[in-house]
Amino acid sequence: MRLRALLREAWATAWAAKVSSILTVVVVMAMCLAALVTVGRSAAAAFDVADRMEQEGARRLSVVDTRGGGFVNARTLAVVRHVSSVESADALGAPFDAVNGLIGPGGTRLPVWPVLGEVDHVGEIVRGRVPRPGEAAVSASQLRTWGLAEPVGYLTTVDGMTQYPIVGAYRARPPFEDLAAGGLVVALPGAEGRELRVVIDDVASARSTVRSILSILAPTDVQGVQVDSPAALAETARDLNAQMSEFGRTLLVLILGAGGFFVAAVVLADVLIRRRDLGRRRTLGVTRADLIALVTLRTLITALLGAALGCAGGWIINQVSGHPTPVDFTLAIGVLAGLVAAIAALPPAAYASRLDPVDVMRTP
């Protein structure tokens, strides 16, 4: 029998056997709905963890010179930026308190960080211009705290010994969000830094990148080096993802297995009820293979309808509840459900094809 004829007959028999078709739709729909509401949320959480691990804040590592060893400077910074696993690198000096010079010592004290190199790597200049060495930019979110209406004037240290002209306002870039609490000053040439902040291209390369950076910095006193690396965080995230994935796979197998069992029961019951019709087809010359294909295709048609309804419902429920499930995962659940239903229909279909058509037709 040709495929087109098989499809036409499968659709006709599915429409004729409304009870078994509706039961198959309901079973597959419940299977997809249960899978998405349980395993789908677990998958959404795993995708969220993986996405967060790709953000710049999670890929940041820092090396702090706690004893003033001088190994964080413009020369070592330039070399670190050429490491293959380094996406960006910037150096900061030791922060100090400063006040609005027009207000004087009675003004609000806020932290100021010296920056070695370009300020626009650390913060986006949103008003004014990029500061030059010896000039300052203030955080746009702290203008009122500084007592400023516009980024003009000057900052002065608490003792009043050093002044820095204000030439702009900035918005801190990731992963320098903490620098939004005060201001930035471009360090003079030859100045030494205290902290080296590096954004790596992948958290998996954290350990090797730390080794490369330390070999470049070559601190003489290892006790004066403090390293903050995302390596431990990456390992924790990998372990968590592995556990969630294992749990999700196990639960998905159980749901699909239970759904497949019920689909097989529905198809077997339908085969037993309609065995005279199947026997008549065998008597008229339909081959066993065509009969198996007919029963399987009829089940697949109704299963795909149930999968579409279940996946749509599960996806909407997860969206509304704040656990959005990726579309590709949702589609994969639907495909798996249809495949399981088709496989579950094979044993009853094979049983129907093995019935003796003469005996079936003689049965009252």
Short mmCIF file of C-alpha atoms in Angstrom, two decimals:
data_model
loop_
_atom_site.label_atom_id
_atom_site.label_comp_id
_atom_site.label_asym_id
_atom_site.label_seq_id
_atom_site.Cartn_x
_atom_site.Cartn_y
_atom_site.Cartn_z
CA MET A 1 0.00 0.00 0.00
CA ARG A 2 1.31 3.41 -0.92
CA LEU A 3 2.17 5.95 1.74
CA ARG A 4 -0.56 8.36 0.63
CA ALA A 5 -3.17 5.62 0.83
CA LEU A 6 -1.85 4.53 4.21
CA LEU A 7 -2.07 8.08 5.55
CA ARG A 8 -5.60 8.46 4.19
CA GLU A 9 -6.72 5.18 5.76
CA ALA A 10 -4.96 6.01 9.05
CA TRP A 11 -6.73 9.35 9.25
CA ALA A 12 -10.09 7.78 8.38
CA THR A 13 -9.76 5.05 11.01
CA ALA A 14 -8.55 7.55 13.62
CA TRP A 15 -11.63 9.68 12.94
CA ALA A 16 -13.91 6.64 13.03
CA ALA A 17 -12.51 5.32 16.34
CA LYS A 18 -13.10 8.55 18.25
CA VAL A 19 -12.95 7.05 21.74
CA SER A 20 -9.52 5.45 21.36
CA SER A 21 -8.24 8.50 19.46
CA ILE A 22 -9.37 10.86 22.23
CA LEU A 23 -7.81 8.60 24.86
CA THR A 24 -4.50 8.61 22.98
CA VAL A 25 -4.61 12.40 22.65
CA VAL A 26 -5.29 12.77 26.38
CA VAL A 27 -2.52 10.36 27.40
CA VAL A 28 0.13 11.99 25.19
CA MET A 29 -1.01 15.47 26.18
CA ALA A 30 -0.71 14.57 29.87
CA MET A 31 2.71 13.03 29.20
CA CYS A 32 4.03 16.22 27.56
CA LEU A 33 2.42 18.46 30.16
CA ALA A 34 3.94 16.49 33.04
CA ALA A 35 7.35 16.41 31.39
CA LEU A 36 7.44 20.16 30.78
CA VAL A 37 6.11 21.15 34.20
CA THR A 38 8.70 18.96 35.97
CA VAL A 39 11.67 18.21 33.73
CA GLY A 40 11.12 21.43 31.77
CA ARG A 41 11.55 23.57 34.86
CA SER A 42 14.68 21.64 35.78
CA ALA A 43 16.04 22.21 32.27
CA ALA A 44 15.15 25.91 32.49
CA ALA A 45 17.07 26.17 35.76
CA ALA A 46 20.07 24.40 34.22
CA PHE A 47 20.01 26.75 31.21
CA ASP A 48 19.79 29.71 33.59
CA VAL A 49 22.84 28.54 35.56
CA ALA A 50 24.80 28.02 32.34
CA ASP A 51 23.76 31.47 31.10
CA ARG A 52 24.85 33.13 34.33
CA MET A 53 28.20 31.40 34.15
CA GLU A 54 28.72 33.06 30.76
CA GLN A 55 28.14 36.56 32.13
CA GLU A 56 31.16 38.77 32.69
CA GLY A 57 30.67 38.89 36.45
CA ALA A 58 31.00 35.10 36.68
CA ARG A 59 34.09 35.09 34.43
CA ARG A 60 35.95 37.70 36.46
CA LEU A 61 39.13 36.95 38.34
CA SER A 62 41.25 39.40 40.27
CA VAL A 63 44.81 39.52 41.55
CA VAL A 64 45.44 41.92 44.45
CA ASP A 65 48.85 43.20 45.54
CA THR A 66 48.28 43.35 49.31
CA ARG A 67 51.85 44.37 50.24
CA GLY A 68 52.73 46.89 47.56
CA GLY A 69 55.02 44.63 45.58
CA GLY A 70 54.64 46.77 42.47
CA PHE A 71 53.97 43.87 40.12
CA VAL A 72 50.68 45.40 38.93
CA ASN A 73 51.78 48.11 36.51
CA ALA A 74 51.32 49.27 32.92
CA ARG A 75 53.96 46.85 31.58
CA THR A 76 52.50 43.68 33.14
CA LEU A 77 48.99 44.86 32.26
CA ALA A 78 49.92 45.08 28.58
CA VAL A 79 51.33 41.53 28.63
CA VAL A 80 48.31 40.08 30.46
CA ARG A 81 45.98 41.54 27.83
CA HIS A 82 47.69 39.38 25.20
CA VAL A 83 47.00 36.08 27.00
CA SER A 84 44.78 34.00 24.71
CA SER A 85 42.16 33.19 27.36
CA VAL A 86 41.86 36.82 28.55
CA GLU A 87 38.92 38.77 27.15
CA SER A 88 39.81 42.02 28.93
CA ALA A 89 42.15 43.18 31.68
CA ASP A 90 42.33 46.42 33.68
CA ALA A 91 44.35 47.62 36.65
CA LEU A 92 43.14 49.71 39.57
CA GLY A 93 45.13 51.52 42.22
CA ALA A 94 44.39 51.59 45.94
CA PRO A 95 41.09 53.46 46.52
CA PHE A 96 41.06 56.61 48.61
CA ASP A 97 38.37 58.91 49.99
CA ALA A 98 37.67 62.21 48.30
CA VAL A 99 35.20 65.07 48.65
CA ASN A 100 33.78 67.76 46.41
CA GLY A 101 36.48 70.42 46.42
CA LEU A 102 33.91 73.24 46.29
CA ILE A 103 32.33 71.98 49.52
CA GLY A 104 35.56 71.14 51.31
CA PRO A 105 36.27 68.73 54.17
CA GLY A 106 32.64 68.88 55.33
CA GLY A 107 31.41 67.26 52.11
CA THR A 108 30.38 63.66 51.71
CA ARG A 109 33.30 61.28 51.43
CA LEU A 110 33.16 58.79 48.59
CA PRO A 111 35.74 56.29 47.33
CA VAL A 112 37.84 57.09 44.27
CA TRP A 113 39.80 54.48 42.32
CA PRO A 114 42.91 55.29 40.28
CA VAL A 115 42.78 53.57 36.88
CA LEU A 116 45.89 52.53 34.97
CA GLY A 117 45.13 53.10 31.32
CA GLU A 118 41.81 53.81 29.66
CA VAL A 119 38.84 54.73 31.82
CA ASP A 120 36.32 53.74 29.15
CA HIS A 121 37.25 50.08 29.73
CA VAL A 122 35.96 50.43 33.28
CA GLY A 123 33.07 52.86 32.82
CA GLU A 124 31.09 54.31 29.93
CA ILE A 125 31.37 58.10 29.80
CA VAL A 126 27.77 59.34 29.58
CA ARG A 127 28.39 63.07 30.17
CA GLY A 128 31.44 65.20 29.55
CA ARG A 129 34.60 63.68 28.10
CA VAL A 130 37.09 60.94 28.83
CA PRO A 131 39.52 62.06 31.55
CA ARG A 132 43.25 62.34 30.91
CA PRO A 133 45.99 61.47 33.42
CA GLY A 134 45.41 63.41 36.62
CA GLU A 135 41.74 64.10 35.80
CA ALA A 136 38.62 62.55 37.32
CA ALA A 137 35.21 61.26 36.31
CA VAL A 138 32.39 60.73 38.80
CA SER A 139 29.69 58.07 38.82
CA ALA A 140 26.51 59.37 37.19
CA SER A 141 24.47 57.72 39.96
CA GLN A 142 26.41 59.63 42.66
CA LEU A 143 26.26 63.18 41.27
CA ARG A 144 23.78 64.33 43.92
CA THR A 145 25.78 62.62 46.65
CA TRP A 146 28.86 64.55 45.52
CA GLY A 147 26.75 67.72 45.65
CA LEU A 148 27.02 68.21 41.88
CA ALA A 149 24.38 69.15 39.33
CA GLU A 150 26.78 68.60 36.43
CA PRO A 151 30.12 66.76 36.20
CA VAL A 152 32.20 69.93 36.64
CA GLY A 153 34.42 71.18 39.44
CA TYR A 154 37.11 69.20 41.17
CA LEU A 155 37.66 66.48 43.73
CA THR A 156 40.11 66.78 46.55
CA THR A 157 41.57 64.29 48.96
CA VAL A 158 40.40 64.49 52.57
CA ASP A 159 43.64 66.21 53.64
CA GLY A 160 43.22 68.72 50.81
CA MET A 161 46.71 68.05 49.45
CA THR A 162 45.71 66.74 45.99
CA GLN A 163 43.07 67.96 43.57
CA TYR A 164 41.58 66.29 40.51
CA PRO A 165 39.53 68.23 37.90
CA ILE A 166 36.16 66.64 37.12
CA VAL A 167 35.66 66.33 33.36
CA GLY A 168 32.90 63.73 32.99
CA ALA A 169 30.41 61.30 34.47
CA TYR A 170 30.42 57.54 33.84
CA ARG A 171 28.27 54.46 34.14
CA ALA A 172 30.21 51.45 35.44
CA ARG A 173 30.62 48.54 33.03
CA PRO A 174 30.45 44.87 34.05
CA PRO A 175 32.28 43.53 35.99
CA PHE A 176 33.13 46.88 37.61
CA GLU A 177 29.68 47.60 39.07
CA ASP A 178 31.21 48.31 42.49
CA LEU A 179 32.98 51.35 41.01
CA ALA A 180 29.60 53.04 40.62
CA ALA A 181 29.84 53.97 44.31
CA GLY A 182 32.26 56.87 43.78
CA GLY A 183 34.63 58.15 41.13
CA LEU A 184 37.62 57.34 38.95
CA VAL A 185 40.95 59.07 38.47
CA VAL A 186 43.32 58.34 35.60
CA ALA A 187 46.66 57.47 37.18
CA LEU A 188 49.78 59.31 36.10
CA PRO A 189 52.31 57.48 33.89
CA GLY A 190 54.54 55.13 35.89
CA ALA A 191 52.01 54.67 38.69
CA GLU A 192 51.61 51.23 40.21
CA GLY A 193 48.30 49.47 40.68
CA ARG A 194 46.92 47.41 43.53
CA GLU A 195 44.36 45.20 41.78
CA LEU A 196 44.33 43.50 38.40
CA ARG A 197 40.84 42.59 37.19
CA VAL A 198 40.57 40.13 34.34
CA VAL A 199 37.57 38.83 32.41
CA ILE A 200 38.32 35.41 30.93
CA ASP A 201 36.62 33.94 27.87
CA ASP A 202 35.45 30.77 29.66
CA VAL A 203 35.21 29.83 33.34
CA ALA A 204 36.65 26.42 32.45
CA SER A 205 40.00 28.10 31.70
CA ALA A 206 40.17 29.88 35.07
CA ARG A 207 42.94 27.75 36.61
CA SER A 208 45.23 27.84 33.59
CA THR A 209 44.66 31.59 33.19
CA VAL A 210 45.58 32.24 36.83
CA ARG A 211 48.82 30.31 36.35
CA SER A 212 49.65 32.31 33.22
CA ILE A 213 48.89 35.65 34.89
CA LEU A 214 50.94 34.84 37.99
CA SER A 215 53.88 33.83 35.81
CA ILE A 216 53.64 37.23 34.07
CA LEU A 217 53.28 39.24 37.28
CA ALA A 218 56.08 37.24 38.95
CA PRO A 219 55.51 38.54 42.51
CA THR A 220 58.56 38.27 44.73
CA ASP A 221 56.45 37.75 47.86
CA VAL A 222 53.75 35.17 47.28
CA GLN A 223 52.24 35.99 50.66
CA GLY A 224 51.41 39.42 49.32
CA VAL A 225 49.21 38.09 46.51
CA GLN A 226 45.47 37.56 46.87
CA VAL A 227 43.74 35.74 44.01
CA ASP A 228 39.97 35.67 43.57
CA SER A 229 39.19 33.08 40.89
CA PRO A 230 35.89 31.69 39.54
CA ALA A 231 37.37 28.19 39.33
CA ALA A 232 35.54 26.92 42.43
CA LEU A 233 32.32 28.52 41.23
CA ALA A 234 32.71 26.87 37.85
CA GLU A 235 33.20 23.43 39.42
CA THR A 236 30.15 23.93 41.64
CA ALA A 237 28.07 25.00 38.64
CA ARG A 238 29.22 21.97 36.63
CA ASP A 239 28.37 19.59 39.50
CA LEU A 240 24.98 21.23 39.95
CA ASN A 241 24.23 21.01 36.23
CA ALA A 242 25.28 17.35 36.17
CA GLN A 243 23.00 16.51 39.10
CA MET A 244 20.06 18.42 37.65
CA SER A 245 20.57 16.81 34.24
CA GLU A 246 20.74 13.31 35.74
CA PHE A 247 17.58 13.92 37.76
CA GLY A 248 15.82 15.35 34.72
CA ARG A 249 16.78 12.40 32.51
CA THR A 250 15.59 9.87 35.07
CA LEU A 251 12.28 11.65 35.58
CA LEU A 252 11.77 12.05 31.83
CA VAL A 253 12.34 8.33 31.25
CA LEU A 254 9.77 7.51 33.94
CA ILE A 255 7.18 9.90 32.47
CA LEU A 256 7.70 8.69 28.91
CA GLY A 257 7.68 5.07 30.04
CA ALA A 258 4.39 5.49 31.91
CA GLY A 259 2.87 7.35 28.99
CA GLY A 260 4.04 4.70 26.54
CA PHE A 261 2.49 1.97 28.69
CA PHE A 262 -0.91 3.67 28.69
CA VAL A 263 -0.72 4.33 24.94
CA ALA A 264 0.05 0.64 24.35
CA ALA A 265 -2.93 -0.33 26.53
CA VAL A 266 -5.26 1.99 24.59
CA VAL A 267 -4.04 0.70 21.22
CA LEU A 268 -4.32 -2.94 22.33
CA ALA A 269 -7.87 -2.39 23.54
CA ASP A 270 -8.75 -0.74 20.24
CA VAL A 271 -7.18 -3.61 18.29
CA LEU A 272 -9.22 -6.15 20.24
CA ILE A 273 -12.42 -4.17 19.73
CA ARG A 274 -11.82 -3.64 16.00
CA ARG A 275 -10.30 -7.01 15.17
CA ARG A 276 -13.13 -7.90 12.78
CA ASP A 277 -12.34 -4.79 10.75
CA LEU A 278 -8.64 -5.64 10.80
CA GLY A 279 -9.41 -9.25 9.87
CA ARG A 280 -11.55 -8.07 6.96
CA ARG A 281 -8.61 -6.02 5.70
CA ARG A 282 -6.33 -9.04 5.95
CA THR A 283 -8.90 -11.13 4.08
CA LEU A 284 -8.97 -8.52 1.32
CA GLY A 285 -5.22 -8.86 0.85
CA VAL A 286 -3.65 -6.23 3.13
CA THR A 287 -0.17 -7.42 4.13
CA ARG A 288 1.00 -7.74 7.72
CA ALA A 289 3.48 -4.87 7.21
CA ASP A 290 0.73 -2.60 5.88
CA LEU A 291 -1.51 -3.47 8.83
CA ILE A 292 1.26 -2.68 11.30
CA ALA A 293 1.94 0.60 9.51
CA LEU A 294 -1.77 1.46 9.50
CA VAL A 295 -2.18 0.97 13.27
CA THR A 296 1.07 2.77 14.02
CA LEU A 297 0.30 5.75 11.76
CA ARG A 298 -3.17 6.10 13.26
CA THR A 299 -1.62 6.21 16.73
CA LEU A 300 1.06 8.64 15.58
CA ILE A 301 -1.49 11.07 14.13
CA THR A 302 -3.44 11.29 17.38
CA ALA A 303 -0.22 11.33 19.43
CA LEU A 304 1.12 14.33 17.51
CA LEU A 305 -2.10 16.21 18.20
CA GLY A 306 -1.82 15.41 21.90
CA ALA A 307 1.87 16.38 21.90
CA ALA A 308 1.07 19.75 20.32
CA LEU A 309 -1.62 20.49 22.90
CA GLY A 310 0.49 19.28 25.83
CA CYS A 311 3.63 21.15 24.78
CA ALA A 312 1.71 24.36 24.19
CA GLY A 313 0.00 24.09 27.56
CA GLY A 314 3.19 23.21 29.43
CA TRP A 315 5.15 26.00 27.78
CA ILE A 316 2.46 28.56 28.68
CA ILE A 317 2.27 27.33 32.28
CA ASN A 318 6.04 27.61 32.68
CA GLN A 319 6.08 31.07 31.12
CA VAL A 320 3.34 32.34 33.44
CA SER A 321 4.94 30.76 36.53
CA GLY A 322 8.30 32.41 35.84
CA HIS A 323 10.17 29.30 34.64
CA PRO A 324 10.43 29.86 30.87
CA THR A 325 11.34 26.67 29.04
CA PRO A 326 13.53 26.92 25.92
CA VAL A 327 11.56 26.39 22.73
CA ASP A 328 13.96 23.76 21.39
CA PHE A 329 13.56 21.72 24.60
CA THR A 330 9.77 22.02 24.33
CA LEU A 331 9.83 20.81 20.72
CA ALA A 332 12.14 17.95 21.68
CA ILE A 333 9.65 16.79 24.33
CA GLY A 334 6.89 16.77 21.71
CA VAL A 335 8.99 14.77 19.26
CA LEU A 336 9.96 12.27 21.97
CA ALA A 337 6.35 11.85 23.04
CA GLY A 338 5.25 11.16 19.47
CA LEU A 339 8.11 8.70 18.98
CA VAL A 340 7.31 6.87 22.23
CA ALA A 341 3.64 6.63 21.26
CA ALA A 342 4.53 5.20 17.85
CA ILE A 343 6.90 2.64 19.40
CA ALA A 344 4.29 1.73 22.03
CA ALA A 345 1.79 1.02 19.24
CA LEU A 346 4.08 -1.50 17.53
CA PRO A 347 3.46 -4.54 19.81
CA PRO A 348 -0.37 -4.27 19.59
CA ALA A 349 -0.05 -3.67 15.84
CA ALA A 350 2.17 -6.73 15.47
CA TYR A 351 -0.33 -8.76 17.50
CA ALA A 352 -3.16 -7.62 15.21
CA SER A 353 -1.17 -8.58 12.12
CA ARG A 354 -0.63 -12.11 13.48
CA LEU A 355 -4.32 -12.85 14.02
CA ASP A 356 -5.75 -15.48 11.65
CA PRO A 357 -8.19 -13.52 9.45
CA VAL A 358 -10.42 -16.57 8.92
CA ASP A 359 -10.77 -17.23 12.66
CA VAL A 360 -11.39 -13.54 13.32
CA MET A 361 -14.12 -13.35 10.69
CA ARG A 362 -15.79 -16.50 12.13
CA THR A 363 -15.88 -15.02 15.64
CA PRO A 364 -19.40 -13.72 16.32
#
